[in-house]
Tab-separated table of C-alpha atoms in Angstrom:
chain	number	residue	atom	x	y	z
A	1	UNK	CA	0.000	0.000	0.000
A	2	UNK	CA	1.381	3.226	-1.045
A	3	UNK	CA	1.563	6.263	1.501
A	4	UNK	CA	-1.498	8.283	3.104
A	5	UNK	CA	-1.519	11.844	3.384
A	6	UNK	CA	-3.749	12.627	6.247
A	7	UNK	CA	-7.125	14.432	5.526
A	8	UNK	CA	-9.638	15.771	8.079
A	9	UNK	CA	-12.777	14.667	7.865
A	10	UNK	CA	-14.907	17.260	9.598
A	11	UNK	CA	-18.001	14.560	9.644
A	12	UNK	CA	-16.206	11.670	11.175
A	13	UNK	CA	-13.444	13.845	13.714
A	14	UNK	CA	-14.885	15.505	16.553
A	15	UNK	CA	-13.190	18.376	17.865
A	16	UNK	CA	-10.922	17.805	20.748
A	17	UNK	CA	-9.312	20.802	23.325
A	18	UNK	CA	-5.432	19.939	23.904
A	19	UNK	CA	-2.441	21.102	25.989
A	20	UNK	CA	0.659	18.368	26.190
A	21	UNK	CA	3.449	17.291	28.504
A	22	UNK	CA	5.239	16.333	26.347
A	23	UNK	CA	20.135	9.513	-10.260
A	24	UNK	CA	19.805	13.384	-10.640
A	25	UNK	CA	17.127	15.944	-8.652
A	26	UNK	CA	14.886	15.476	-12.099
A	27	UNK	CA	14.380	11.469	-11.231
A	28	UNK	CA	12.742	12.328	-8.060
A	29	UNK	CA	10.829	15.260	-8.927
A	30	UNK	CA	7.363	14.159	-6.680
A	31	UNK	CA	4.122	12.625	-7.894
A	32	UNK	CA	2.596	13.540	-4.835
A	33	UNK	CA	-0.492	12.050	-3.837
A	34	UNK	CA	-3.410	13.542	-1.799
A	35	UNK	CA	-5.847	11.517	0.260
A	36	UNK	CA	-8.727	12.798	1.905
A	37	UNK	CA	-10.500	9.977	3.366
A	38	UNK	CA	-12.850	9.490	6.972
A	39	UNK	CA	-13.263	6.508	9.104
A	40	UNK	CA	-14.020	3.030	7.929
A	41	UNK	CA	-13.838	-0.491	8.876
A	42	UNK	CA	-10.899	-1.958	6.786
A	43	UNK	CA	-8.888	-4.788	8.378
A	44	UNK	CA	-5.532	-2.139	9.209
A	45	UNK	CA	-7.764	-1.274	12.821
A	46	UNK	CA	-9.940	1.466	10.958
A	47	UNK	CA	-7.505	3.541	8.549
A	48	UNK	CA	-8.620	3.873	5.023
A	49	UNK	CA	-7.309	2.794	2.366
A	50	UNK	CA	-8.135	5.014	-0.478
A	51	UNK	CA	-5.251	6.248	-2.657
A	52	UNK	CA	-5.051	8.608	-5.630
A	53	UNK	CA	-4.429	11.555	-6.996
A	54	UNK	CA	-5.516	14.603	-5.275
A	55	UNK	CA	-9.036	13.176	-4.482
A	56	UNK	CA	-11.095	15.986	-2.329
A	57	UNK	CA	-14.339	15.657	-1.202
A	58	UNK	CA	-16.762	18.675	0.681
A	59	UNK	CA	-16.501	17.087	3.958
A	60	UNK	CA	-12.579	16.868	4.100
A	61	UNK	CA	-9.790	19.290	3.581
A	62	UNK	CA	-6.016	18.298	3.258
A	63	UNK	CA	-4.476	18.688	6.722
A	64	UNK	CA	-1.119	20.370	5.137
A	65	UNK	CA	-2.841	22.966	2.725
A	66	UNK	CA	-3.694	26.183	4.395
A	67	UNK	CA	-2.140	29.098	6.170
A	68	UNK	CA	-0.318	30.696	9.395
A	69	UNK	CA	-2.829	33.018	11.024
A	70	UNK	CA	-2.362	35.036	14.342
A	71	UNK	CA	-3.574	33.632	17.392
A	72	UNK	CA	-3.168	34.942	20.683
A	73	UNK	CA	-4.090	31.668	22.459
A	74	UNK	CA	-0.733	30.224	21.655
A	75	UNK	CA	1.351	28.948	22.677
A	76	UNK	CA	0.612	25.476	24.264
A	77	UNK	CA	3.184	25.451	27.003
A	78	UNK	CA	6.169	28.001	28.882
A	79	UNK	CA	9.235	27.038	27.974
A	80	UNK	CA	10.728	28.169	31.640
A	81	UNK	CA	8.449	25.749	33.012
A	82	UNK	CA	9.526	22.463	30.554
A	83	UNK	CA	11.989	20.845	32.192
A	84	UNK	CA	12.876	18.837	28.679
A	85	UNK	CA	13.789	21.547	26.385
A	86	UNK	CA	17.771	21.377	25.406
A	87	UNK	CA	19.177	25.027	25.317
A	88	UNK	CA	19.629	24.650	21.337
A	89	UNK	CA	15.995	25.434	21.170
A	90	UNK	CA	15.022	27.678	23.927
A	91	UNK	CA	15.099	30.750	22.070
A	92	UNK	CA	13.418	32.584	24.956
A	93	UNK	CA	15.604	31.669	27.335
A	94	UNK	CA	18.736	32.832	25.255
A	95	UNK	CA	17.532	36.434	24.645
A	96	UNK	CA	15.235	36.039	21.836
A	97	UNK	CA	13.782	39.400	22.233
A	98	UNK	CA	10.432	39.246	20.189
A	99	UNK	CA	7.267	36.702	20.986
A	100	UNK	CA	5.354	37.117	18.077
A	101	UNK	CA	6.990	33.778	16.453
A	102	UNK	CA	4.835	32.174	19.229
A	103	UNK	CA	1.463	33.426	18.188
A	104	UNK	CA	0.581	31.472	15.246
A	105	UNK	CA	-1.783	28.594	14.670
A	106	UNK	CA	-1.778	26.683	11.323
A	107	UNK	CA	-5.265	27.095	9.301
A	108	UNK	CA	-6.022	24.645	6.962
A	109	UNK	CA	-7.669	25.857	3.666
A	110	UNK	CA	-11.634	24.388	5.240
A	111	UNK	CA	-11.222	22.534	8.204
A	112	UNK	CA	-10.158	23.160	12.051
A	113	UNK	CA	-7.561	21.196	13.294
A	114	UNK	CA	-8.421	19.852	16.795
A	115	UNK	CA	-6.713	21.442	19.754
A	116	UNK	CA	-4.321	19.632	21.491
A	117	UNK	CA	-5.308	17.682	25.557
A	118	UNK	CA	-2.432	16.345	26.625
A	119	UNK	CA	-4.956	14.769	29.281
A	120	UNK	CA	-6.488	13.270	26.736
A	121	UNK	CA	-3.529	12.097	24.742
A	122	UNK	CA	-2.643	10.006	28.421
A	123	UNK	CA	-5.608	8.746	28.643
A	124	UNK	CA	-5.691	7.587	25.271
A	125	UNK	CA	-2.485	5.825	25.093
A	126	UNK	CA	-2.586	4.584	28.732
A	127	UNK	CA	0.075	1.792	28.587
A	128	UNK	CA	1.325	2.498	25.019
A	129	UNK	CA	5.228	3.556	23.578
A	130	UNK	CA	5.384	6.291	21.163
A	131	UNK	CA	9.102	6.251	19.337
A	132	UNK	CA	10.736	9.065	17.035
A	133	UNK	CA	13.018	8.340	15.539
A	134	UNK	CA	15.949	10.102	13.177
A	135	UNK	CA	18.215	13.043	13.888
A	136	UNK	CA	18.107	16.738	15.982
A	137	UNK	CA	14.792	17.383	14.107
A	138	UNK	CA	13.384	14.336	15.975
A	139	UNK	CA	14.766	15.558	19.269
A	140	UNK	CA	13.187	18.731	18.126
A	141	UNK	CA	9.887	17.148	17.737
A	142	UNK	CA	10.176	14.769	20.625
A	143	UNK	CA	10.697	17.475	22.909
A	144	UNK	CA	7.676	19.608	21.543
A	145	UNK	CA	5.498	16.797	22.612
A	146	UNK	CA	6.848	16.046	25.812
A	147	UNK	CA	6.343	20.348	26.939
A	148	UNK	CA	2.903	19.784	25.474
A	149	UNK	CA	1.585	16.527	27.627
A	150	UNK	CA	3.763	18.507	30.440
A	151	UNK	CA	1.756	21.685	30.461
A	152	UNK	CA	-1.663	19.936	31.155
A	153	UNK	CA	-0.492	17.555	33.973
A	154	UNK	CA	2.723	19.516	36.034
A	155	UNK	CA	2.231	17.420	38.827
A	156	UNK	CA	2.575	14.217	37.076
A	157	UNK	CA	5.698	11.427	38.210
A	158	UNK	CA	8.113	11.199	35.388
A	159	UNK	CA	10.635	9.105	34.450
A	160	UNK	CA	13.162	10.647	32.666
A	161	UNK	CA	16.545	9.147	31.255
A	162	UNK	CA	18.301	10.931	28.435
A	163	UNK	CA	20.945	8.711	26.784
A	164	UNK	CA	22.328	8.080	23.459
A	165	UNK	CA	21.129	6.783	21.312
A	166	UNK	CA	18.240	5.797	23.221
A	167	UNK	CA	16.100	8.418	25.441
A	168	UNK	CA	13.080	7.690	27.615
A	169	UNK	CA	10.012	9.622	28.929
A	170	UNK	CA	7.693	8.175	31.127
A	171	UNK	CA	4.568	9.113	32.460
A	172	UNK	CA	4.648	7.012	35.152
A	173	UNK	CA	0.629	6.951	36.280
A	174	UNK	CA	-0.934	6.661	32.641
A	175	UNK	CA	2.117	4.060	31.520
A	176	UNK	CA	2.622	6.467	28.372
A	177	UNK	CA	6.367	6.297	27.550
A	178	UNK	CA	7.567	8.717	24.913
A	179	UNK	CA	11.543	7.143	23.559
A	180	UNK	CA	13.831	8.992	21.507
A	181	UNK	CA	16.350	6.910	19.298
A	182	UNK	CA	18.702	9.248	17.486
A	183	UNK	CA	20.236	8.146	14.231
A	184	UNK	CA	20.649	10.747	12.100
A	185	UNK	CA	20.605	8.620	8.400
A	186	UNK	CA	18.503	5.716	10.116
A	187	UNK	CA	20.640	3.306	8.127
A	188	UNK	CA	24.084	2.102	9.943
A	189	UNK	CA	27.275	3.535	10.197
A	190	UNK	CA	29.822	1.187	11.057
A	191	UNK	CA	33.567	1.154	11.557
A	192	UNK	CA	35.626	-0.870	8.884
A	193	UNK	CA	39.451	-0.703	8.236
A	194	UNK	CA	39.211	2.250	6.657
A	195	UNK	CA	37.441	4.331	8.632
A	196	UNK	CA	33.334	5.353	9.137
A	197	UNK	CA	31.408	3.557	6.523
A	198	UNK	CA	27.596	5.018	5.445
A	199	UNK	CA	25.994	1.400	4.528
A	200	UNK	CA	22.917	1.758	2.694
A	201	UNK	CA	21.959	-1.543	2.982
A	202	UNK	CA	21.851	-1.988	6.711
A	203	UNK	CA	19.890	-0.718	9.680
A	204	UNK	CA	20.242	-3.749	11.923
A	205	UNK	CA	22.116	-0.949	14.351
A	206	UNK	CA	18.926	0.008	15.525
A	207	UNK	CA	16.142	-1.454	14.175
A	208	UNK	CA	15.610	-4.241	17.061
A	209	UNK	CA	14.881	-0.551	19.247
A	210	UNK	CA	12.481	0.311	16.766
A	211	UNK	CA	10.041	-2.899	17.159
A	212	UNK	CA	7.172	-3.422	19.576
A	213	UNK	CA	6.136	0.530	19.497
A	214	UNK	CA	2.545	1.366	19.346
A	215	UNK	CA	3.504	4.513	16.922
A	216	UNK	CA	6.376	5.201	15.498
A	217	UNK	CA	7.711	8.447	13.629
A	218	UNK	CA	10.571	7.981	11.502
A	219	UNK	CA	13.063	11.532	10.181
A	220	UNK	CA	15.919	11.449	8.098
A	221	UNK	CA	17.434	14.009	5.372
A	222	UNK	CA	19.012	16.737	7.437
A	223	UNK	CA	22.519	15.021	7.776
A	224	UNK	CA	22.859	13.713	4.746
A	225	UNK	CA	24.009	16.854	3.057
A	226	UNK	CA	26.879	17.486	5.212
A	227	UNK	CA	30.263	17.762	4.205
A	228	UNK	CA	33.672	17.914	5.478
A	229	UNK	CA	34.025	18.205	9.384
A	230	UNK	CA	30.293	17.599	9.980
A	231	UNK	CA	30.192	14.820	7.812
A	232	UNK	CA	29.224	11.686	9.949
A	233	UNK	CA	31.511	9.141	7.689
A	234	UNK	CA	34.745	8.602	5.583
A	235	UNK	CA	33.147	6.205	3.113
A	236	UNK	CA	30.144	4.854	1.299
A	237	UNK	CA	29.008	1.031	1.273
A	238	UNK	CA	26.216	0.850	-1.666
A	239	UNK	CA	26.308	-2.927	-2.159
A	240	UNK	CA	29.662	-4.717	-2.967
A	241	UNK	CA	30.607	-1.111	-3.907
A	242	UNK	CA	32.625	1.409	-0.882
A	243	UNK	CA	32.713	4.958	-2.413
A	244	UNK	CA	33.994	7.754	-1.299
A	245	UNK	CA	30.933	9.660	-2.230
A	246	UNK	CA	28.267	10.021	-4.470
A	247	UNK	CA	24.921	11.966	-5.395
A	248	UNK	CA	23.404	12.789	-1.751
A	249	UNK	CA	19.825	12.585	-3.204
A	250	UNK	CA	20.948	8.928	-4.880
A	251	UNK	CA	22.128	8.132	-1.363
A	252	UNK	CA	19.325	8.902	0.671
A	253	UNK	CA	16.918	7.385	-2.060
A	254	UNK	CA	18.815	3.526	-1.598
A	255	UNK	CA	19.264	4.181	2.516
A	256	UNK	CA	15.916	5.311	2.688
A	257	UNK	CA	14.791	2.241	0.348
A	258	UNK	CA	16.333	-0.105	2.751
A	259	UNK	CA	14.380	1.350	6.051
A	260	UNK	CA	11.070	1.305	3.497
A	261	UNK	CA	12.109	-3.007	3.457
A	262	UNK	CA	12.463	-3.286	6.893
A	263	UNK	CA	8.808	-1.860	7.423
A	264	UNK	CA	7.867	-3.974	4.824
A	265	UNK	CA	9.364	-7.012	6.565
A	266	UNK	CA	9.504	-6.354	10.562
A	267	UNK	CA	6.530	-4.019	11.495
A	268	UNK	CA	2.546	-5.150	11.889
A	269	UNK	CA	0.905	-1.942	11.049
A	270	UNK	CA	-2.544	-3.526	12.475
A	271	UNK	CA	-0.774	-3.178	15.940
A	272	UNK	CA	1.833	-0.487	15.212
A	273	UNK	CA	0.726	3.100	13.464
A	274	UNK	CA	4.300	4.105	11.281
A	275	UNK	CA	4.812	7.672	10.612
A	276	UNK	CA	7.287	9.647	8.540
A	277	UNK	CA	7.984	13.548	9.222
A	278	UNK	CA	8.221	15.190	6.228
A	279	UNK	CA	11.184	16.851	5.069
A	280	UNK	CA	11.434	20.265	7.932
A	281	UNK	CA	13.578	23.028	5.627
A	282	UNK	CA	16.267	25.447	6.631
A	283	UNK	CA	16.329	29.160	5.722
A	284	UNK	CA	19.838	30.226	5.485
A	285	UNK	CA	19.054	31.532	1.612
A	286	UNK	CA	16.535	34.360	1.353
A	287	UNK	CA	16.722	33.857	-2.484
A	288	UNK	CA	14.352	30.580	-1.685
A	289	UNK	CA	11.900	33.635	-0.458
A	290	UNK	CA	12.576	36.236	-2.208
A	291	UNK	CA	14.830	37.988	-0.052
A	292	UNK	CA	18.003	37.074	-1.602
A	293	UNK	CA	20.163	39.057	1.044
A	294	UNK	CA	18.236	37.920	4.084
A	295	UNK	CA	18.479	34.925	6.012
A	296	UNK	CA	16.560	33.485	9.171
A	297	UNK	CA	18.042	36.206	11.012
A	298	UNK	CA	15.573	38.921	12.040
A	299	UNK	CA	12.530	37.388	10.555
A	300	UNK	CA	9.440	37.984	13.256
A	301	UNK	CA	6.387	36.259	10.863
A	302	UNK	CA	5.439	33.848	8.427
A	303	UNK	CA	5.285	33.973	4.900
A	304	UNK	CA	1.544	34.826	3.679
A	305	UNK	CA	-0.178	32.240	1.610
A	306	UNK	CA	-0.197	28.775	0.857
A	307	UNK	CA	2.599	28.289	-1.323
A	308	UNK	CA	6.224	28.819	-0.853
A	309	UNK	CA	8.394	30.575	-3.693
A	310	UNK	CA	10.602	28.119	-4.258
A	311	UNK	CA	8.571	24.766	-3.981
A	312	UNK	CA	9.435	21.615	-2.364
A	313	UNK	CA	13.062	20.773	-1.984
A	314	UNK	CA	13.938	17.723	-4.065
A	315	UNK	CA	14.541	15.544	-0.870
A	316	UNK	CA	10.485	15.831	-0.544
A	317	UNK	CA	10.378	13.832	-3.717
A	318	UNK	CA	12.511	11.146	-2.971
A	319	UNK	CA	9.843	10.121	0.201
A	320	UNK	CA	7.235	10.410	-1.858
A	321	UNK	CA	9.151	7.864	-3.993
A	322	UNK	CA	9.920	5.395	-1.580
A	323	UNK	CA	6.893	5.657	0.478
A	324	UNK	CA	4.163	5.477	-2.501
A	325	UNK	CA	6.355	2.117	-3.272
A	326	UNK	CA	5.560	0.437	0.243
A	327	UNK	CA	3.530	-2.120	0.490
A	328	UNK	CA	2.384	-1.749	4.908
A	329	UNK	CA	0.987	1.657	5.011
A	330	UNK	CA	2.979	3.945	6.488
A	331	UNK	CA	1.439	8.140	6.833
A	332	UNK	CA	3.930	11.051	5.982
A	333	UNK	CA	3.439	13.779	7.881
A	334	UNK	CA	3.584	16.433	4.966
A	335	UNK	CA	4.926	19.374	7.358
A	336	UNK	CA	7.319	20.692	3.979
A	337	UNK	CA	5.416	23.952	2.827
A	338	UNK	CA	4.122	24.412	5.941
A	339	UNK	CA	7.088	24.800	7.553
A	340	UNK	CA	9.041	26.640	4.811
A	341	UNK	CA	6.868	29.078	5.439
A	342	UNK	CA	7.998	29.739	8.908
A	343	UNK	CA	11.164	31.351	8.332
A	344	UNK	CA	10.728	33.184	11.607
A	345	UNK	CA	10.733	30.407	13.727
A	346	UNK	CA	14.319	29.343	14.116
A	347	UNK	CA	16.754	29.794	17.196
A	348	UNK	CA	18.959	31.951	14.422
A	349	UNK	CA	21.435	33.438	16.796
A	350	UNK	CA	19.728	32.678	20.007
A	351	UNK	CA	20.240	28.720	19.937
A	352	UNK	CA	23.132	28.982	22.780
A	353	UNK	CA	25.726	28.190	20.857
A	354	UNK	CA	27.049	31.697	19.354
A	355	UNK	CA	26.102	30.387	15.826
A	356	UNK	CA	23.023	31.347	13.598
A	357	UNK	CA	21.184	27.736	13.422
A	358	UNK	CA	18.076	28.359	10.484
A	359	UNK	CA	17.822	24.737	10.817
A	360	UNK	CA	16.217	23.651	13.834
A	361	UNK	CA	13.051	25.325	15.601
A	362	UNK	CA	12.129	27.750	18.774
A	363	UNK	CA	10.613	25.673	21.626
A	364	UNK	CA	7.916	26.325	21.853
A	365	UNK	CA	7.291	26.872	18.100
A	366	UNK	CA	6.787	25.322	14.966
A	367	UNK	CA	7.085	21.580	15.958
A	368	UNK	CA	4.042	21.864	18.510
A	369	UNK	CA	2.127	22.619	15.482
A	370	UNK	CA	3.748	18.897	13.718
A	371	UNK	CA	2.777	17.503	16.998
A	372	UNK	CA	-0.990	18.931	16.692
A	373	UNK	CA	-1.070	17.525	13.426
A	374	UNK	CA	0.445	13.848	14.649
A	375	UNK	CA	-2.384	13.958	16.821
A	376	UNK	CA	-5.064	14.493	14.509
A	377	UNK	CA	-4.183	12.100	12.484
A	378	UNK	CA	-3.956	9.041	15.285
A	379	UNK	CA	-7.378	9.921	16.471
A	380	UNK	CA	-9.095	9.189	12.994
């Protein structure tokens, strides 16, 4: 079954009040799919299985189409108050001077997204495990739903072990675990004789980690362009072959292809709900925008409209490509556009660090908003 972009089906979802603790770029230009769908009674525990292209119907809206609009009710949670945020993303705490960044709610084009209850999220997934995993963009995320579920129940016992590669959140009275397993390219890097070897064709470094989970939310893409001192290995193992490099969207296509197999093979999506986040952007060229001498740097709101100047980075195609040629059914989380959009949401120079980072997100921020939309979908 190919992948399932995640429609709201005003009809069939009631509306819920939250707060939470929490080759070449041209072969994978995307064929992306749209699926607007409600609730039915298939054999995968409920989820439809209707595929196509673009298919919209009155009652439902696509979930990732829309616009940022004001909204003093946000945000979901006080960042002093978290104690789970890492300083890389608590922008506030740092010196970011303005709060506007914090004020916007996503509007899809003609349907409400439910508000978050981290209440109800515990009570929900009493005695469940809820795994990201991927790089800092999971941690990212991971922490934006742990502030979330945190805000609504301050009081609650917590378990709390932060490790690598594997991290741990525990609610300790509902039996909700949140886990963390970082691995920023998802498939293995191992050490050979000649140094740190990429292999594409492996992920048995984490994947026994990754089974048993009630939901899991995979991320990859962000390392994988890194070069030089930040590069996370010397060589390249695609089959028999050990490269030095090679095309970074080739790459990720065959490491990505061998994660899409182990789905395939290891994971019983009638017990297990698979995710992937879609690709999250960085703004370090204002040319993507418009604003060819600008960067993340002093931005203070969204982009207006729907659509982003520069469309979907070619990394976006490449998970449509794998995912549409799954057979279990796994959702992306189409956050892209939405998030390119958000150029004002980055730490920029108030990460900690001294740098300008246009690659990660303020806490609280954009990924409460990926979290929101996590949520809707696992309620359908």
């Amino acid at each position: 079954m190919g992948f399932k972009l995640i429609s709201l089906l005003l009809l069939f979802l009631p509306l819920l009040t939250v707060t939470i603790l929490s080759g070449t770029e041209q072969a994978f230009a995307s064929d992306k799919t749209l699926l607007v769908t409600g609730r039915n009674n298939t054999a995968d525990g409920g989820r439809s299985s209707l595929r196509g292209k673009k298919q919209r119907g009155a009652s439902g809206c696509n979930l990732f189409q829309g616009r940022w609009v004001f909204d003093a009710s946000y945000p979901f949670y006080d960042s002093s108050t978290c104690p789970f945020i890492d300083g890389e993303f608590d922008c506030l705490k740092f010196g970011r001077p303005d709060k506007q960044f914090l004020k916007y709610s996503w509007q899809p084009e003609s349907c409400t997204i439910p508000r978050f209850n981290g209440g109800e999220f515990l009570r929900k997934y009493r005695g469940k495990r809820v795994m990201f995993v991927g790089d800092s963009l999971s941690l990212n995320m991971w922490e934006s739903l742990a502030c979330m579920i945190h805000a609504s129940v301050p009081n609650a016992k917590t378990t709390f072990l932060k490790r690598t590669p594997l991290s741990t959140l525990t609610f300790q009275e509902y039996g909700v675990t949140l886990h963390l397993y970082r691995t920023p390219y998802i498939v293995d890097i191992s050490k050979e004789r000649v140094g740190r070897v990429l292999n594409l064709g492996a992920v048995e470094g984490g994947a026994d980690a990754w089974k048993n989970m009630d939901v899991l939310v995979f991320n990859s893409w962000h390392w994988w362009t890194h070069k030089g001192q930040s590069q996370g290995w010397d060589y390249i193992r695609d089959g028999s072959s050990l490269v030095r490099d090679m095309n970074r969207l080739d790459a990720f296509y065959k490491g990505l292809s061998t994660w899409a197999r182990w789905v395939d093979q290891n994971v019983d999506t009638t017990k297990t709900r698979v995710f992937f986040q879609g690709i999250s952007p960085t703004h370090y060229e204002g040319r993507e925008w418009n604003e060819p001498r600008k960067s993340c740097s002093g931005q203070m709101q969204p982009l207006g409209g729907s659509s982003y100047p520069s469309g979907q980075p070619p990394s976006a195609g490449v998970v449509s490509k794998v995912l549409n040629s799954m057979k279990k059914p796994v959702t992306l989380l189409d956050i892209t556009t939405l998030s390119q959009l958000r150029k004002d949401a980055h730490p920029s120079s108030y990460g900690g660090d001294g740098g300008t980072d246009c690659s990660h997100w303020c806490l609280p921020g954009l990924p409460d908003t990926w979290n929101q939309l996590l949520y809707a979908a696992l309620t359908m």
